[in-house]
């Protein structure tokens, strides 16, 4: 039986606040809690063109477009795409439809340096990666270690090769990389009022005291975000709460503390469809009313509650537009790393049609070794010594005694058409289930070496052929 968040299940103080905030729309807002919640997924453009992926999955999942996100779609709940093998291949990311508006509003451009400051579990990060199209630098940060690991796993699953995953406090990050980023997303931790319809725990934990705790935490993160953004850069602040204290009032206070920032008012033709211009009640002795901030209301559109504001940082008039130099990495290589080059080259020549040319030009200068683990770091990666880095780029593989073992991340990041040996399984076949469960597969006579296992044309992971079988190298922690 579906659990429903009716008005009787909602905190009384919250209901009074919403009635004051919404006025004549209050009853329609309450009725939205009786409606079936909607679910969404966003197609991964690193796996193919949106139109192609949509046609392949339209009937399978009952897809309908999300109006404010080109690659976003509602799906039929009973189709359960999160349990489908295509999910493990990173063909799409399950994401709340309203949350898809954040990166659309930020509008990242290929080649830019982008920071997702509160990134777990990875919805905005993977969306940013789509928009960067493999160019530039994506830094995804999460302060909570367990959530940072989930973030890292999703970065891997979606085949992102120009991203770094970090586990840092926002203030510490701001000390190391002041004015480094072109654009920043701050999807701030909040009281979660917008998720009450689908998250019982958010309703149980809600209190006015918790709202104030969130306000304090958000203020600190926003101030640190301001330090991290370059002059002329843009920043989106978002929450999944209705609370004006965490939304419009938070932005009003931020602008008072940071006169170098202003709200970006988008022309009507550039506003995202379905988003409502933000209005709120009295703040101190004046009314704060801006069409540069937006809300998503569940009684107006198919999506949960959300707030978004787009901010721009201008140059300080007194200091002038000071350019902050990037912190460059030290490029000197150890003997062990150079030995790793040779083992990697052997693997690339044996496994890929184009050999080592499948990697970007100058790839040797971008290889770094963490213990036995070899990574290809993004071209624009700065010096990060002293910061907690979980994933410093694309995990290429492990250096073992006189051999190279490719990483699962590499399998998910490559184009399957460039691999010499591959095994393409049917989407709903028993063999696919067996591979995801860690079982061996059969191999053709004479096949030997690393083999890419795919579902259709989409990589799932590695296997190694020898003696008529394919030994399974799907990670044990991911097996179903």
C-alpha positions as a Python dict, from the first residue, in 0.01 Angstrom:
ca = {
    (1, 'X'): (0, 0, 0),
    (2, 'X'): (134, 342, -97),
    (3, 'X'): (215, 562, 199),
    (4, 'X'): (47, 900, 156),
    (5, 'X'): (162, 1226, 311),
    (6, 'X'): (-184, 1373, 375),
    (7, 'X'): (-233, 1704, 555),
    (8, 'X'): (-306, 1506, 874),
    (9, 'X'): (49, 1368, 864),
    (10, 'X'): (213, 1710, 827),
    (11, 'X'): (340, 1924, 1118),
    (12, 'X'): (80, 2179, 1227),
    (13, 'X'): (333, 2463, 1246),
    (14, 'X'): (442, 2384, 890),
    (15, 'X'): (81, 2393, 768),
    (16, 'X'): (19, 2734, 926),
    (17, 'X'): (332, 2871, 762),
    (18, 'X'): (231, 2735, 422),
    (19, 'X'): (-120, 2881, 452),
    (20, 'X'): (30, 3224, 517),
    (21, 'X'): (277, 3182, 230),
    (22, 'X'): (32, 3051, -31),
    (23, 'X'): (-294, 3227, 51),
    (24, 'X'): (-566, 3121, -193),
    (25, 'X'): (-345, 2846, -339),
    (26, 'X'): (-317, 2672, -4),
    (27, 'X'): (-602, 2422, -65),
    (28, 'X'): (-461, 2324, -403),
    (29, 'X'): (-124, 2273, -233),
    (30, 'X'): (-281, 2039, 24),
    (31, 'X'): (-456, 1842, -247),
    (32, 'X'): (-122, 1778, -416),
    (33, 'X'): (-32, 1552, -122),
    (34, 'X'): (-312, 1316, -226),
    (35, 'X'): (-173, 1282, -580),
    (36, 'X'): (60, 1005, -689),
    (37, 'X'): (421, 1118, -666),
    (38, 'X'): (614, 1132, -993),
    (39, 'X'): (952, 979, -1064),
    (40, 'X'): (1217, 1088, -1311),
    (41, 'X'): (1536, 984, -1486),
    (42, 'X'): (1789, 1180, -1689),
    (43, 'X'): (1954, 1022, -1992),
    (44, 'X'): (2334, 1010, -2002),
    (45, 'X'): (2459, 1188, -2313),
    (46, 'X'): (2801, 1023, -2275),
    (47, 'X'): (2624, 701, -2380),
    (48, 'X'): (2454, 841, -2690),
    (49, 'X'): (2233, 1113, -2833),
    (50, 'X'): (1922, 1198, -2630),
    (51, 'X'): (1690, 1119, -2921),
    (52, 'X'): (1850, 776, -2970),
    (53, 'X'): (1840, 687, -2600),
    (54, 'X'): (1483, 811, -2571),
    (55, 'X'): (1358, 596, -2859),
    (56, 'X'): (1536, 291, -2716),
    (57, 'X'): (1378, 333, -2371),
    (58, 'X'): (1050, 519, -2434),
    (59, 'X'): (823, 215, -2427),
    (60, 'X'): (1035, 16, -2180),
    (61, 'X'): (993, 278, -1905),
    (62, 'X'): (694, 478, -2029),
    (63, 'X'): (899, 798, -2069),
    (64, 'X'): (743, 1148, -2082),
    (65, 'X'): (951, 1468, -2114),
    (66, 'X'): (1025, 1687, -1809),
    (67, 'X'): (955, 2039, -1944),
    (68, 'X'): (1253, 2216, -1784),
    (69, 'X'): (1523, 1960, -1874),
    (70, 'X'): (1595, 1844, -2229),
    (71, 'X'): (1735, 1506, -2126),
    (72, 'X'): (1495, 1455, -1834),
    (73, 'X'): (1192, 1227, -1841),
    (74, 'X'): (918, 1107, -1610),
    (75, 'X'): (891, 728, -1596),
    (76, 'X'): (618, 488, -1492),
    (77, 'X'): (690, 378, -1136),
    (78, 'X'): (605, 11, -1196),
    (79, 'X'): (879, -17, -1464),
    (80, 'X'): (1151, 18, -1195),
    (81, 'X'): (1440, 146, -1410),
    (82, 'X'): (1665, 161, -1104),
    (83, 'X'): (1675, -220, -1104),
    (84, 'X'): (1736, -261, -1475),
    (85, 'X'): (2082, -358, -1612),
    (86, 'X'): (2085, -37, -1818),
    (87, 'X'): (2106, 151, -1488),
    (88, 'X'): (2426, -38, -1401),
    (89, 'X'): (2563, 55, -1745),
    (90, 'X'): (2509, 425, -1666),
    (91, 'X'): (2261, 485, -1948),
    (92, 'X'): (2056, 710, -1717),
    (93, 'X'): (2051, 858, -1369),
    (94, 'X'): (1743, 835, -1146),
    (95, 'X'): (1670, 1192, -1033),
    (96, 'X'): (1382, 1391, -883),
    (97, 'X'): (1239, 1590, -1177),
    (98, 'X'): (1246, 1923, -990),
    (99, 'X'): (1616, 1879, -911),
    (100, 'X'): (1693, 1869, -1284),
    (101, 'X'): (1619, 2242, -1305),
    (102, 'X'): (1930, 2337, -1102),
    (103, 'X'): (2197, 2261, -1362),
    (104, 'X'): (1973, 2382, -1644),
    (105, 'X'): (1963, 2720, -1467),
    (106, 'X'): (2341, 2715, -1409),
    (107, 'X'): (2401, 2646, -1781),
    (108, 'X'): (2760, 2508, -1766),
    (109, 'X'): (2967, 2543, -2084),
    (110, 'X'): (3223, 2293, -2219),
    (111, 'X'): (3576, 2377, -2105),
    (112, 'X'): (3475, 2556, -1784),
    (113, 'X'): (3584, 2472, -1429),
    (114, 'X'): (3270, 2377, -1233),
    (115, 'X'): (3222, 2299, -863),
    (116, 'X'): (2935, 2101, -713),
    (117, 'X'): (2991, 2195, -350),
    (118, 'X'): (2734, 1970, -176),
    (119, 'X'): (2731, 1698, -437),
    (120, 'X'): (2609, 1364, -292),
    (121, 'X'): (2454, 1148, -417),
    (122, 'X'): (2548, 1290, -756),
    (123, 'X'): (2242, 1409, -948),
    (124, 'X'): (2371, 1759, -1016),
    (125, 'X'): (2728, 1634, -1070),
    (126, 'X'): (2627, 1387, -1340),
    (127, 'X'): (2406, 1653, -1501),
    (128, 'X'): (2697, 1901, -1508),
    (129, 'X'): (2915, 1633, -1668),
    (130, 'X'): (2654, 1598, -1943),
    (131, 'X'): (2673, 1969, -2016),
    (132, 'X'): (3055, 1980, -2012),
    (133, 'X'): (3070, 1706, -2280),
    (134, 'X'): (3403, 1578, -2150),
    (135, 'X'): (3577, 1918, -2165),
    (136, 'X'): (3693, 2126, -1869),
    (137, 'X'): (3705, 2030, -1502),
    (138, 'X'): (3430, 1909, -1269),
    (139, 'X'): (3501, 1905, -895),
    (140, 'X'): (3236, 1727, -687),
    (141, 'X'): (3262, 1773, -312),
    (142, 'X'): (3076, 1611, -24),
    (143, 'X'): (3160, 1668, 342),
    (144, 'X'): (3011, 1341, 479),
    (145, 'X'): (3246, 1044, 410),
    (146, 'X'): (2978, 778, 356),
    (147, 'X'): (2784, 1000, 116),
    (148, 'X'): (3106, 1096, -61),
    (149, 'X'): (3163, 726, -139),
    (150, 'X'): (2816, 702, -292),
    (151, 'X'): (2894, 1013, -497),
    (152, 'X'): (3218, 857, -619),
    (153, 'X'): (3036, 540, -720),
    (154, 'X'): (2783, 737, -927),
    (155, 'X'): (3061, 935, -1097),
    (156, 'X'): (3214, 601, -1193),
    (157, 'X'): (2885, 446, -1310),
    (158, 'X'): (2807, 738, -1540),
    (159, 'X'): (3147, 716, -1713),
    (160, 'X'): (3274, 1062, -1613),
    (161, 'X'): (3643, 1105, -1700),
    (162, 'X'): (3702, 1477, -1633),
    (163, 'X'): (3581, 1476, -1271),
    (164, 'X'): (3738, 1483, -925),
    (165, 'X'): (3553, 1366, -613),
    (166, 'X'): (3648, 1526, -282),
    (167, 'X'): (3551, 1485, 83),
    (168, 'X'): (3612, 1830, 231),
    (169, 'X'): (3458, 2106, 439),
    (170, 'X'): (3362, 2400, 217),
    (171, 'X'): (3582, 2640, 418),
    (172, 'X'): (3892, 2425, 377),
    (173, 'X'): (3828, 2399, 5),
    (174, 'X'): (3794, 2779, -19),
    (175, 'X'): (4135, 2824, 145),
    (176, 'X'): (4301, 2610, -125),
    (177, 'X'): (4114, 2722, -436),
    (178, 'X'): (4003, 3086, -394),
    (179, 'X'): (3828, 3232, -700),
    (180, 'X'): (3913, 2919, -900),
    (181, 'X'): (3576, 2815, -1045),
    (182, 'X'): (3373, 2956, -1334),
    (183, 'X'): (3043, 2824, -1200),
    (184, 'X'): (2926, 2666, -875),
    (185, 'X'): (2622, 2469, -765),
    (186, 'X'): (2524, 2490, -399),
    (187, 'X'): (2239, 2245, -348),
    (188, 'X'): (2233, 2323, 21),
    (189, 'X'): (2138, 2086, 304),
    (190, 'X'): (1793, 2199, 414),
    (191, 'X'): (1486, 2111, 620),
    (192, 'X'): (1343, 1911, 328),
    (193, 'X'): (989, 2050, 333),
    (194, 'X'): (962, 2002, -42),
    (195, 'X'): (1019, 1627, -1),
    (196, 'X'): (743, 1567, 258),
    (197, 'X'): (520, 1398, -3),
    (198, 'X'): (774, 1123, -70),
    (199, 'X'): (1002, 1119, 236),
    (200, 'X'): (844, 1023, 568),
    (201, 'X'): (1171, 1071, 756),
    (202, 'X'): (1191, 1435, 646),
    (203, 'X'): (846, 1495, 798),
    (204, 'X'): (936, 1319, 1123),
    (205, 'X'): (1261, 1515, 1168),
    (206, 'X'): (1116, 1856, 1078),
    (207, 'X'): (1103, 2128, 1345),
    (208, 'X'): (1139, 2504, 1361),
    (209, 'X'): (1468, 2456, 1546),
    (210, 'X'): (1597, 2237, 1261),
    (211, 'X'): (1502, 2508, 1011),
    (212, 'X'): (1723, 2753, 1201),
    (213, 'X'): (2009, 2503, 1215),
    (214, 'X'): (1982, 2466, 838),
    (215, 'X'): (1983, 2845, 794),
    (216, 'X'): (2310, 2870, 986),
    (217, 'X'): (2472, 2588, 790),
    (218, 'X'): (2356, 2731, 456),
    (219, 'X'): (2496, 3074, 543),
    (220, 'X'): (2841, 2928, 602),
    (221, 'X'): (2836, 2725, 279),
    (222, 'X'): (2717, 3024, 74),
    (223, 'X'): (2993, 3246, 212),
    (224, 'X'): (3253, 2984, 125),
    (225, 'X'): (3102, 2943, -220),
    (226, 'X'): (3148, 3317, -270),
    (227, 'X'): (3520, 3277, -198),
    (228, 'X'): (3554, 2990, -446),
    (229, 'X'): (3387, 3167, -740),
    (230, 'X'): (3593, 3379, -978),
    (231, 'X'): (3489, 3738, -1058),
    (232, 'X'): (3233, 3725, -1336),
    (233, 'X'): (3136, 3369, -1243),
    (234, 'X'): (2787, 3241, -1169),
    (235, 'X'): (2647, 3037, -883),
    (236, 'X'): (2312, 2861, -834),
    (237, 'X'): (2181, 2823, -480),
    (238, 'X'): (1903, 2568, -443),
    (239, 'X'): (1708, 2387, -173),
    (240, 'X'): (1424, 2136, -162),
    (241, 'X'): (1235, 2330, 104),
    (242, 'X'): (954, 2588, 107),
    (243, 'X'): (1089, 2779, 406),
    (244, 'X'): (1150, 3149, 317),
    (245, 'X'): (1414, 3160, 592),
    (246, 'X'): (1619, 2907, 394),
    (247, 'X'): (1528, 3045, 53),
    (248, 'X'): (1451, 3410, -32),
    (249, 'X'): (1557, 3543, 308),
    (250, 'X'): (1881, 3347, 291),
    (251, 'X'): (1959, 3507, -44),
    (252, 'X'): (1862, 3854, 81),
    (253, 'X'): (2105, 3823, 373),
    (254, 'X'): (2377, 3686, 145),
    (255, 'X'): (2347, 3989, -85),
    (256, 'X'): (2377, 4219, 216),
    (257, 'X'): (2703, 4048, 319),
    (258, 'X'): (2835, 4026, -37),
    (259, 'X'): (2775, 4343, -238),
    (260, 'X'): (2997, 4197, -510),
    (261, 'X'): (2709, 3960, -594),
    (262, 'X'): (2380, 4028, -769),
    (263, 'X'): (2083, 3823, -878),
    (264, 'X'): (2069, 3738, -1246),
    (265, 'X'): (1734, 3828, -1398),
    (266, 'X'): (1681, 3608, -1701),
    (267, 'X'): (1487, 3736, -2001),
    (268, 'X'): (1145, 3574, -2031),
    (269, 'X'): (1252, 3365, -2332),
    (270, 'X'): (1540, 3211, -2131),
    (271, 'X'): (1338, 3112, -1825),
    (272, 'X'): (1279, 2745, -1767),
    (273, 'X'): (919, 2636, -1835),
    (274, 'X'): (728, 2525, -1525),
    (275, 'X'): (924, 2737, -1277),
    (276, 'X'): (734, 3006, -1088),
    (277, 'X'): (882, 3349, -1015),
    (278, 'X'): (953, 3370, -642),
    (279, 'X'): (751, 3586, -404),
    (280, 'X'): (767, 3592, -26),
    (281, 'X'): (633, 3775, 277),
    (282, 'X'): (782, 4067, 466),
    (283, 'X'): (1150, 4058, 554),
    (284, 'X'): (1220, 4302, 837),
    (285, 'X'): (1051, 4628, 731),
    (286, 'X'): (1052, 4580, 356),
    (287, 'X'): (909, 4339, 100),
    (288, 'X'): (1156, 4135, -99),
    (289, 'X'): (1021, 4049, -440),
    (290, 'X'): (1238, 3923, -724),
    (291, 'X'): (1178, 3749, -1056),
    (292, 'X'): (1539, 3626, -1050),
    (293, 'X'): (1455, 3354, -797),
    (294, 'X'): (1230, 3060, -871),
    (295, 'X'): (1014, 2803, -698),
    (296, 'X'): (872, 2472, -814),
    (297, 'X'): (534, 2405, -653),
    (298, 'X'): (391, 2049, -650),
    (299, 'X'): (36, 2179, -703),
    (300, 'X'): (139, 2363, -1020),
    (301, 'X'): (369, 2113, -1194),
    (302, 'X'): (472, 1747, -1178),
    (303, 'X'): (757, 1766, -931),
    (304, 'X'): (840, 1809, -565),
    (305, 'X'): (906, 2144, -396),
    (306, 'X'): (1222, 2331, -493),
    (307, 'X'): (1380, 2677, -472),
    (308, 'X'): (1648, 2818, -706),
    (309, 'X'): (1840, 3145, -730),
    (310, 'X'): (2100, 3242, -991),
    (311, 'X'): (2377, 3473, -865),
    (312, 'X'): (2664, 3647, -1043),
    (313, 'X'): (2989, 3775, -893),
    (314, 'X'): (3122, 4103, -1022),
    (315, 'X'): (3474, 4244, -976),
    (316, 'X'): (3546, 4436, -656),
    (317, 'X'): (3566, 4803, -757),
    (318, 'X'): (3842, 4883, -509),
    (319, 'X'): (4058, 4580, -574),
    (320, 'X'): (3989, 4560, -945),
    (321, 'X'): (3941, 4238, -1137),
    (322, 'X'): (4235, 4046, -996),
    (323, 'X'): (4313, 3726, -1179),
    (324, 'X'): (4392, 3438, -945),
    (325, 'X'): (4652, 3202, -1085),
    (326, 'X'): (4563, 2832, -1106),
    (327, 'X'): (4756, 2604, -872),
    (328, 'X'): (4939, 2374, -1113),
    (329, 'X'): (5024, 2014, -1044),
    (330, 'X'): (5381, 1899, -1011),
    (331, 'X'): (5445, 1689, -1324),
    (332, 'X'): (5763, 1506, -1221),
    (333, 'X'): (5710, 1131, -1245),
    (334, 'X'): (5848, 853, -1027),
    (335, 'X'): (6013, 542, -1163),
    (336, 'X'): (5712, 338, -1055),
    (337, 'X'): (5478, 564, -1252),
    (338, 'X'): (5695, 535, -1561),
    (339, 'X'): (5685, 156, -1527),
    (340, 'X'): (5308, 188, -1503),
    (341, 'X'): (5307, 371, -1837),
    (342, 'X'): (5464, 71, -2007),
    (343, 'X'): (5218, -179, -1857),
    (344, 'X'): (4927, 46, -1946),
    (345, 'X'): (5057, 87, -2303),
    (346, 'X'): (5076, -291, -2342),
    (347, 'X'): (4715, -322, -2222),
    (348, 'X'): (4592, -45, -2454),
    (349, 'X'): (4767, -194, -2759),
    (350, 'X'): (4625, -540, -2686),
    (351, 'X'): (4271, -427, -2599),
    (352, 'X'): (4182, -125, -2814),
    (353, 'X'): (4157, -93, -3190),
    (354, 'X'): (4345, 239, -3180),
    (355, 'X'): (4584, 138, -2903),
    (356, 'X'): (4704, 421, -2682),
    (357, 'X'): (4557, 685, -2916),
    (358, 'X'): (4218, 620, -2751),
    (359, 'X'): (4350, 843, -2472),
    (360, 'X'): (4381, 1222, -2511),
    (361, 'X'): (4702, 1377, -2639),
    (362, 'X'): (4959, 1422, -2363),
    (363, 'X'): (4803, 1148, -2150),
    (364, 'X'): (5138, 1042, -1999),
    (365, 'X'): (5172, 1379, -1828),
    (366, 'X'): (4830, 1329, -1670),
    (367, 'X'): (4888, 986, -1513),
    (368, 'X'): (4930, 972, -1138),
    (369, 'X'): (4977, 677, -905),
    (370, 'X'): (4803, 639, -567),
    (371, 'X'): (4962, 331, -414),
    (372, 'X'): (4897, 65, -680),
    (373, 'X'): (4608, 257, -839),
    (374, 'X'): (4667, 444, -1164),
    (375, 'X'): (4452, 750, -1251),
    (376, 'X'): (4423, 978, -1552),
    (377, 'X'): (4363, 1323, -1405),
    (378, 'X'): (4169, 1603, -1579),
    (379, 'X'): (4380, 1840, -1785),
    (380, 'X'): (4288, 2145, -1570),
    (381, 'X'): (4344, 1970, -1237),
    (382, 'X'): (4518, 2198, -983),
    (383, 'X'): (4754, 2093, -705),
    (384, 'X'): (4537, 1928, -435),
    (385, 'X'): (4798, 1820, -180),
    (386, 'X'): (4650, 1863, 167),
    (387, 'X'): (4290, 1799, 57),
    (388, 'X'): (4092, 1476, 91),
    (389, 'X'): (4052, 1340, -262),
    (390, 'X'): (3850, 1021, -314),
    (391, 'X'): (3869, 1006, -693),
    (392, 'X'): (4136, 1223, -862),
    (393, 'X'): (4012, 1156, -1215),
    (394, 'X'): (3945, 848, -1426),
    (395, 'X'): (4054, 529, -1249),
    (396, 'X'): (4254, 345, -1518),
    (397, 'X'): (4342, 35, -1321),
    (398, 'X'): (4573, -142, -1079),
    (399, 'X'): (4944, -208, -1124),
    (400, 'X'): (5018, -562, -1016),
    (401, 'X'): (5340, -758, -1050),
    (402, 'X'): (5441, -724, -1415),
    (403, 'X'): (5083, -665, -1532),
    (404, 'X'): (4805, -409, -1553),
    (405, 'X'): (4447, -486, -1445),
    (406, 'X'): (4187, -243, -1586),
    (407, 'X'): (3946, -68, -1351),
    (408, 'X'): (3568, -94, -1366),
    (409, 'X'): (3560, 285, -1415),
    (410, 'X'): (3760, 251, -1736),
    (411, 'X'): (3510, 0, -1876),
    (412, 'X'): (3220, 238, -1817),
    (413, 'X'): (3404, 535, -1970),
    (414, 'X'): (3512, 382, -2302),
    (415, 'X'): (3339, 356, -2639),
    (416, 'X'): (3261, -14, -2684),
    (417, 'X'): (3317, 15, -3061),
    (418, 'X'): (3687, 82, -2998),
    (419, 'X'): (3748, -242, -2807),
    (420, 'X'): (3891, -542, -2995),
    (421, 'X'): (3719, -810, -2787),
    (422, 'X'): (3370, -753, -2659),
    (423, 'X'): (3073, -965, -2564),
    (424, 'X'): (2734, -798, -2624),
    (425, 'X'): (2458, -949, -2411),
    (426, 'X'): (2085, -913, -2464),
    (427, 'X'): (1913, -661, -2237),
    (428, 'X'): (1685, -906, -2057),
    (429, 'X'): (1885, -1226, -2100),
    (430, 'X'): (1987, -1485, -1842),
    (431, 'X'): (2352, -1423, -1937),
    (432, 'X'): (2318, -1058, -1832),
    (433, 'X'): (2183, -1165, -1493),
    (434, 'X'): (2465, -1417, -1458),
    (435, 'X'): (2733, -1160, -1538),
    (436, 'X'): (2590, -908, -1287),
    (437, 'X'): (2583, -1187, -1029),
    (438, 'X'): (2955, -1253, -1080),
    (439, 'X'): (2932, -1579, -1276),
    (440, 'X'): (3161, -1684, -1561),
    (441, 'X'): (3052, -1668, -1924),
    (442, 'X'): (3143, -1889, -2216),
    (443, 'X'): (3408, -1777, -2467),
    (444, 'X'): (3472, -1869, -2827),
    (445, 'X'): (3758, -2107, -2899),
    (446, 'X'): (4087, -1925, -2915),
    (447, 'X'): (3967, -1606, -2747),
    (448, 'X'): (4220, -1479, -2496),
    (449, 'X'): (4268, -1155, -2307),
    (450, 'X'): (4065, -872, -2162),
    (451, 'X'): (3712, -848, -2298),
    (452, 'X'): (3451, -574, -2257),
    (453, 'X'): (3113, -710, -2148),
    (454, 'X'): (2825, -499, -2278),
    (455, 'X'): (2449, -486, -2257),
    (456, 'X'): (2364, -414, -2616),
    (457, 'X'): (2628, -155, -2709),
    (458, 'X'): (2668, -17, -2354),
    (459, 'X'): (2965, -134, -2142),
    (460, 'X'): (2887, -316, -1817),
    (461, 'X'): (3237, -420, -1708),
    (462, 'X'): (3538, -637, -1782),
    (463, 'X'): (3590, -1006, -1828),
    (464, 'X'): (3904, -1202, -1915),
    (465, 'X'): (3886, -1478, -2173),
    (466, 'X'): (4098, -1793, -2157),
    (467, 'X'): (4036, -2164, -2204),
    (468, 'X'): (3683, -2130, -2338),
    (469, 'X'): (3547, -1919, -2051),
    (470, 'X'): (3530, -1552, -1960),
    (471, 'X'): (3638, -1494, -1601),
    (472, 'X'): (3409, -1235, -1440),
    (473, 'X'): (3569, -907, -1325),
    (474, 'X'): (3248, -727, -1232),
    (475, 'X'): (3325, -568, -889),
    (476, 'X'): (3218, -791, -601),
    (477, 'X'): (3060, -499, -413),
    (478, 'X'): (2825, -430, -706),
    (479, 'X'): (2715, -785, -783),
    (480, 'X'): (2345, -859, -777),
}
